[in-house]
Amino acid sequence: MPQNNKKFGLLGRNISYSFSKKYFTEKFYNGLFEDTIYENFDIQSLEEFPTILKNNPDLKGMNVTIPYKETIIPYLDTLSEKAYKIGAVNVIRFTKKGNLKGYNSDWYGFMKSLKPLLQPHHRKALILGTGGAAKGVAFALEQLGIFYTYVSREADKTSIDYNKINSTTFENYHIIINCTPVGTSPNTAEFPPIPYEFFTNNHIAFDLIYNPEETAFLKKAKEKGAMIKNGYEMLVFQAEKAWKIWNK
């Protein structure tokens, strides 16, 4: 067994609920990685990030979650080509030279999770939200040849606002993806403000949230016959991709 521990971790804010710590702790235990640990770094500001690096010289890699997937970039030395194109990072690899390189595995996890659900009429998608996770989803849709439109609380050059969504929208867009935190436990009664009555059995409702397993967004879409999927499988795929990146 190596003498030095290998430490990995999750960087985010209010992340006690997080999937990653439980997933990787179980992975390390089951895989007999006795020298390997995973830790949550729950910080209120990225100004604390350099202190984390200083106090944890055994760090080999990190995951990054809300709200730091975009703002972490200036703290990194280099980006992978895909992370640069996406403009968001959810994986950091500590290179042998001690540099920090940013990657994005969200797009891969989402693409692998969505692909089995797709039918020929699934050609357009609405992405609810415009943050780092939404950018990874958009990149995956591009790889799949699916046109997408962002939806935001305020319309701008790159997105429409929620008030613009109507029956015609649902006739043209058959994939609706919630990339916002709305509906996450404990606020399980909340849901994005879209007209759910226009969902049909031709629609896919995909929620990046995995806790609760079935959000109000998914329940309301399912009531109208839509195919639904939460973010758990996506997280597993992106986590395994992160593990491969760390062990390059």
Coordinates of C-alpha atoms in Angstrom, one line a residue:
M1 CA 0.0 0.0 0.0
P2 CA 1.4 3.5 -0.9
Q3 CA 2.7 5.5 2.1
N4 CA 0.9 8.7 1.1
N5 CA -2.8 9.0 1.2
K6 CA -4.7 10.1 -1.9
K7 CA -7.4 12.6 -1.2
F8 CA -10.2 13.7 -3.5
G9 CA -13.0 16.0 -2.7
L10 CA -16.1 18.1 -3.7
L11 CA -16.0 21.9 -3.9
G12 CA -19.3 23.6 -3.5
R13 CA -21.7 25.5 -1.2
N14 CA -24.2 23.8 1.1
I15 CA -23.2 20.4 -0.1
S16 CA -23.9 18.2 2.9
Y17 CA -26.6 16.4 0.8
S18 CA -24.2 15.7 -2.0
F19 CA -24.1 12.5 -4.0
S20 CA -20.3 12.6 -4.6
K21 CA -19.0 11.9 -1.1
K22 CA -21.2 8.9 -0.5
Y23 CA -20.6 7.5 -4.0
F24 CA -16.8 7.8 -3.9
T25 CA -16.5 6.7 -0.3
E26 CA -18.4 3.5 -1.2
K27 CA -16.4 3.1 -4.4
F28 CA -13.1 3.4 -2.5
Y29 CA -14.3 0.9 0.2
N30 CA -15.6 -1.7 -2.3
G31 CA -12.5 -1.3 -4.5
L32 CA -10.2 -1.7 -1.5
F33 CA -8.6 1.7 -2.1
E34 CA -7.4 1.8 1.5
D35 CA -5.2 4.8 1.0
T36 CA -7.9 6.9 -0.7
I37 CA -10.4 9.2 0.9
Y38 CA -13.1 11.7 -0.3
E39 CA -14.0 14.9 1.5
N40 CA -16.5 17.7 1.2
F41 CA -15.1 21.2 1.0
D42 CA -18.2 23.3 1.8
I43 CA -17.2 26.9 1.3
Q44 CA -19.2 30.2 1.3
S45 CA -16.7 31.9 -1.1
L46 CA -14.1 30.8 -3.6
E47 CA -11.7 33.1 -1.8
E48 CA -11.3 30.1 0.5
F49 CA -10.0 27.8 -2.3
P50 CA -6.3 28.7 -2.0
T51 CA -6.4 27.9 1.7
I52 CA -7.9 24.5 0.9
L53 CA -5.1 23.8 -1.5
K54 CA -2.5 24.9 1.1
N55 CA -4.0 22.8 3.9
N56 CA -4.5 19.6 1.7
P57 CA -1.2 18.9 -0.1
D58 CA -2.4 15.3 -0.7
L59 CA -5.3 16.4 -2.9
K60 CA -5.2 14.6 -6.3
G61 CA -8.5 15.6 -7.8
M62 CA -11.8 17.4 -7.1
N63 CA -15.3 17.7 -8.3
V64 CA -16.9 21.1 -8.5
T65 CA -20.6 21.8 -8.0
I66 CA -23.1 24.7 -7.6
P67 CA -22.3 27.5 -7.5
Y68 CA -18.7 27.4 -8.6
K69 CA -18.6 25.5 -11.9
E70 CA -17.9 28.8 -13.9
T71 CA -16.2 31.0 -11.3
I72 CA -13.6 28.3 -10.5
I73 CA -12.0 28.7 -13.9
P74 CA -9.7 31.7 -13.1
Y75 CA -8.2 29.6 -10.3
L76 CA -7.1 26.9 -12.7
D77 CA -3.9 26.7 -14.7
T78 CA -5.3 25.0 -17.8
L79 CA -8.6 23.7 -19.2
S80 CA -9.4 20.7 -21.4
E81 CA -10.6 21.6 -24.9
K82 CA -14.2 20.6 -24.0
A83 CA -14.2 22.5 -20.7
Y84 CA -13.0 25.6 -22.6
K85 CA -15.8 25.2 -25.1
I86 CA -18.5 24.6 -22.5
G87 CA -17.3 27.4 -20.2
A88 CA -17.8 25.3 -17.0
V89 CA -15.7 22.9 -15.0
N90 CA -16.9 20.1 -12.7
V91 CA -13.7 18.1 -12.5
I92 CA -10.2 19.3 -11.5
R93 CA -7.1 17.1 -12.0
F94 CA -3.9 17.8 -10.1
T95 CA -1.1 17.1 -12.5
K96 CA 2.2 15.6 -11.7
K97 CA 3.8 19.0 -12.1
G98 CA 1.3 20.4 -9.5
N99 CA -0.9 22.3 -12.0
L100 CA -4.7 22.4 -11.8
K101 CA -6.4 21.3 -15.0
G102 CA -10.2 21.8 -15.4
Y103 CA -12.4 19.3 -17.2
N104 CA -16.2 18.9 -17.8
S105 CA -17.8 15.4 -17.3
D106 CA -21.3 16.7 -16.9
W107 CA -21.9 16.8 -20.7
Y108 CA -20.8 13.2 -20.9
G109 CA -23.0 12.0 -18.0
F110 CA -26.0 13.8 -19.4
M111 CA -25.5 12.5 -23.0
K112 CA -25.1 8.9 -21.8
S113 CA -28.3 9.2 -19.6
L114 CA -30.5 10.9 -22.2
K115 CA -29.5 8.9 -25.3
P116 CA -31.5 5.7 -24.6
L117 CA -34.7 7.7 -24.3
L118 CA -34.4 9.5 -27.7
Q119 CA -36.9 8.9 -30.5
P120 CA -36.8 10.4 -34.0
H121 CA -39.2 13.3 -33.0
H122 CA -36.9 14.4 -30.2
R123 CA -35.2 17.2 -32.2
K124 CA -35.5 20.2 -30.0
A125 CA -35.0 20.9 -26.3
L126 CA -35.7 23.6 -23.7
I127 CA -33.0 24.0 -21.1
L128 CA -34.4 25.6 -17.9
G129 CA -31.5 27.5 -16.4
T130 CA -28.3 29.0 -17.7
G131 CA -25.7 28.1 -15.1
G132 CA -22.7 25.8 -15.4
A133 CA -24.8 22.6 -15.4
A134 CA -26.9 24.0 -18.2
K135 CA -23.8 24.7 -20.3
G136 CA -22.7 21.1 -20.0
V137 CA -26.2 19.9 -21.1
A138 CA -26.2 22.3 -24.1
F139 CA -22.8 20.9 -25.2
A140 CA -24.2 17.3 -25.0
L141 CA -27.3 18.3 -27.0
E142 CA -25.0 19.7 -29.7
Q143 CA -23.1 16.4 -29.9
L144 CA -26.5 14.6 -30.3
G145 CA -27.6 17.0 -33.1
I146 CA -30.5 18.4 -31.0
F147 CA -31.4 22.1 -31.3
Y148 CA -31.9 23.8 -27.9
T149 CA -33.1 27.1 -26.4
Y150 CA -32.2 28.4 -22.9
V151 CA -35.0 29.5 -20.6
S152 CA -34.1 32.1 -18.0
R153 CA -36.0 34.3 -15.5
E154 CA -35.1 37.3 -17.7
A155 CA -34.7 37.1 -21.5
D156 CA -31.5 38.1 -23.1
K157 CA -29.6 37.5 -26.4
T158 CA -29.2 33.8 -25.6
S159 CA -32.4 32.9 -23.8
I160 CA -36.1 33.4 -23.6
D161 CA -38.1 34.0 -20.4
Y162 CA -40.6 31.6 -18.8
N163 CA -43.5 33.8 -19.9
K164 CA -42.8 33.0 -23.5
I165 CA -43.5 29.2 -23.1
N166 CA -46.9 28.2 -24.4
S167 CA -48.7 25.4 -26.2
T168 CA -46.8 26.2 -29.4
T169 CA -43.5 25.9 -27.6
F170 CA -44.5 22.4 -26.4
E171 CA -45.6 21.4 -29.9
N172 CA -42.0 22.2 -31.2
Y173 CA -39.9 21.3 -28.2
H174 CA -40.3 17.7 -27.0
I175 CA -37.4 17.6 -24.5
I176 CA -37.6 19.8 -21.4
I177 CA -34.6 19.7 -19.1
N178 CA -34.5 21.3 -15.6
C179 CA -31.0 22.5 -14.9
T180 CA -32.1 24.7 -12.0
P181 CA -32.0 23.8 -8.3
V182 CA -35.7 24.4 -8.0
G183 CA -37.4 21.4 -6.4
T184 CA -34.3 20.1 -4.6
S185 CA -34.9 18.6 -1.1
P186 CA -35.9 20.1 1.3
N187 CA -37.9 22.4 -1.0
T188 CA -39.7 19.6 -2.7
A189 CA -43.0 21.4 -3.3
E190 CA -41.3 23.9 -5.7
F191 CA -41.1 23.5 -9.5
P192 CA -40.1 25.6 -12.5
P193 CA -42.9 28.0 -13.7
I194 CA -43.8 26.3 -17.0
P195 CA -47.3 25.3 -18.3
Y196 CA -47.3 21.6 -17.4
E197 CA -50.7 21.0 -19.0
F198 CA -49.0 20.9 -22.4
F199 CA -46.8 17.9 -21.7
T200 CA -47.8 14.8 -23.7
N201 CA -46.5 11.3 -24.1
N202 CA -44.3 12.6 -26.9
H203 CA -42.3 14.6 -24.4
I204 CA -39.2 13.8 -22.2
A205 CA -38.9 15.6 -18.9
F206 CA -35.4 15.4 -17.6
D207 CA -34.5 16.8 -14.1
L208 CA -30.8 17.1 -13.2
I209 CA -32.0 16.9 -9.5
Y210 CA -31.8 13.4 -7.9
N211 CA -33.0 14.3 -4.4
P212 CA -36.0 13.8 -4.2
E213 CA -36.0 10.9 -6.7
E214 CA -39.2 12.3 -8.3
T215 CA -39.4 16.1 -8.2
A216 CA -42.6 18.1 -8.5
F217 CA -41.4 18.9 -12.0
L218 CA -41.2 15.2 -12.9
K219 CA -44.5 14.3 -11.2
K220 CA -46.4 17.0 -13.1
A221 CA -44.9 16.0 -16.4
K222 CA -45.6 12.3 -15.7
E223 CA -49.3 13.1 -15.0
K224 CA -49.6 14.2 -18.6
G225 CA -47.9 11.1 -20.0
A226 CA -44.3 12.4 -20.4
M227 CA -41.3 10.1 -20.1
I228 CA -39.3 11.2 -17.1
K229 CA -35.8 10.8 -15.8
N230 CA -33.9 12.2 -12.9
G231 CA -30.2 13.1 -12.6
Y232 CA -29.0 10.1 -10.7
E233 CA -27.7 8.0 -13.6
M234 CA -26.1 11.2 -15.1
L235 CA -24.2 11.7 -11.9
V236 CA -22.9 8.1 -11.9
F237 CA -21.7 8.4 -15.5
Q238 CA -20.0 11.8 -14.8
A239 CA -18.5 10.5 -11.6
E240 CA -16.9 7.5 -13.3
K241 CA -15.6 9.8 -16.0
A242 CA -14.1 12.0 -13.3
W243 CA -12.4 8.9 -11.8
K244 CA -10.8 8.1 -15.2
I245 CA -9.7 11.8 -15.6
W246 CA -8.0 11.8 -12.2
N247 CA -6.2 8.5 -12.9
K248 CA -4.8 9.5 -16.4

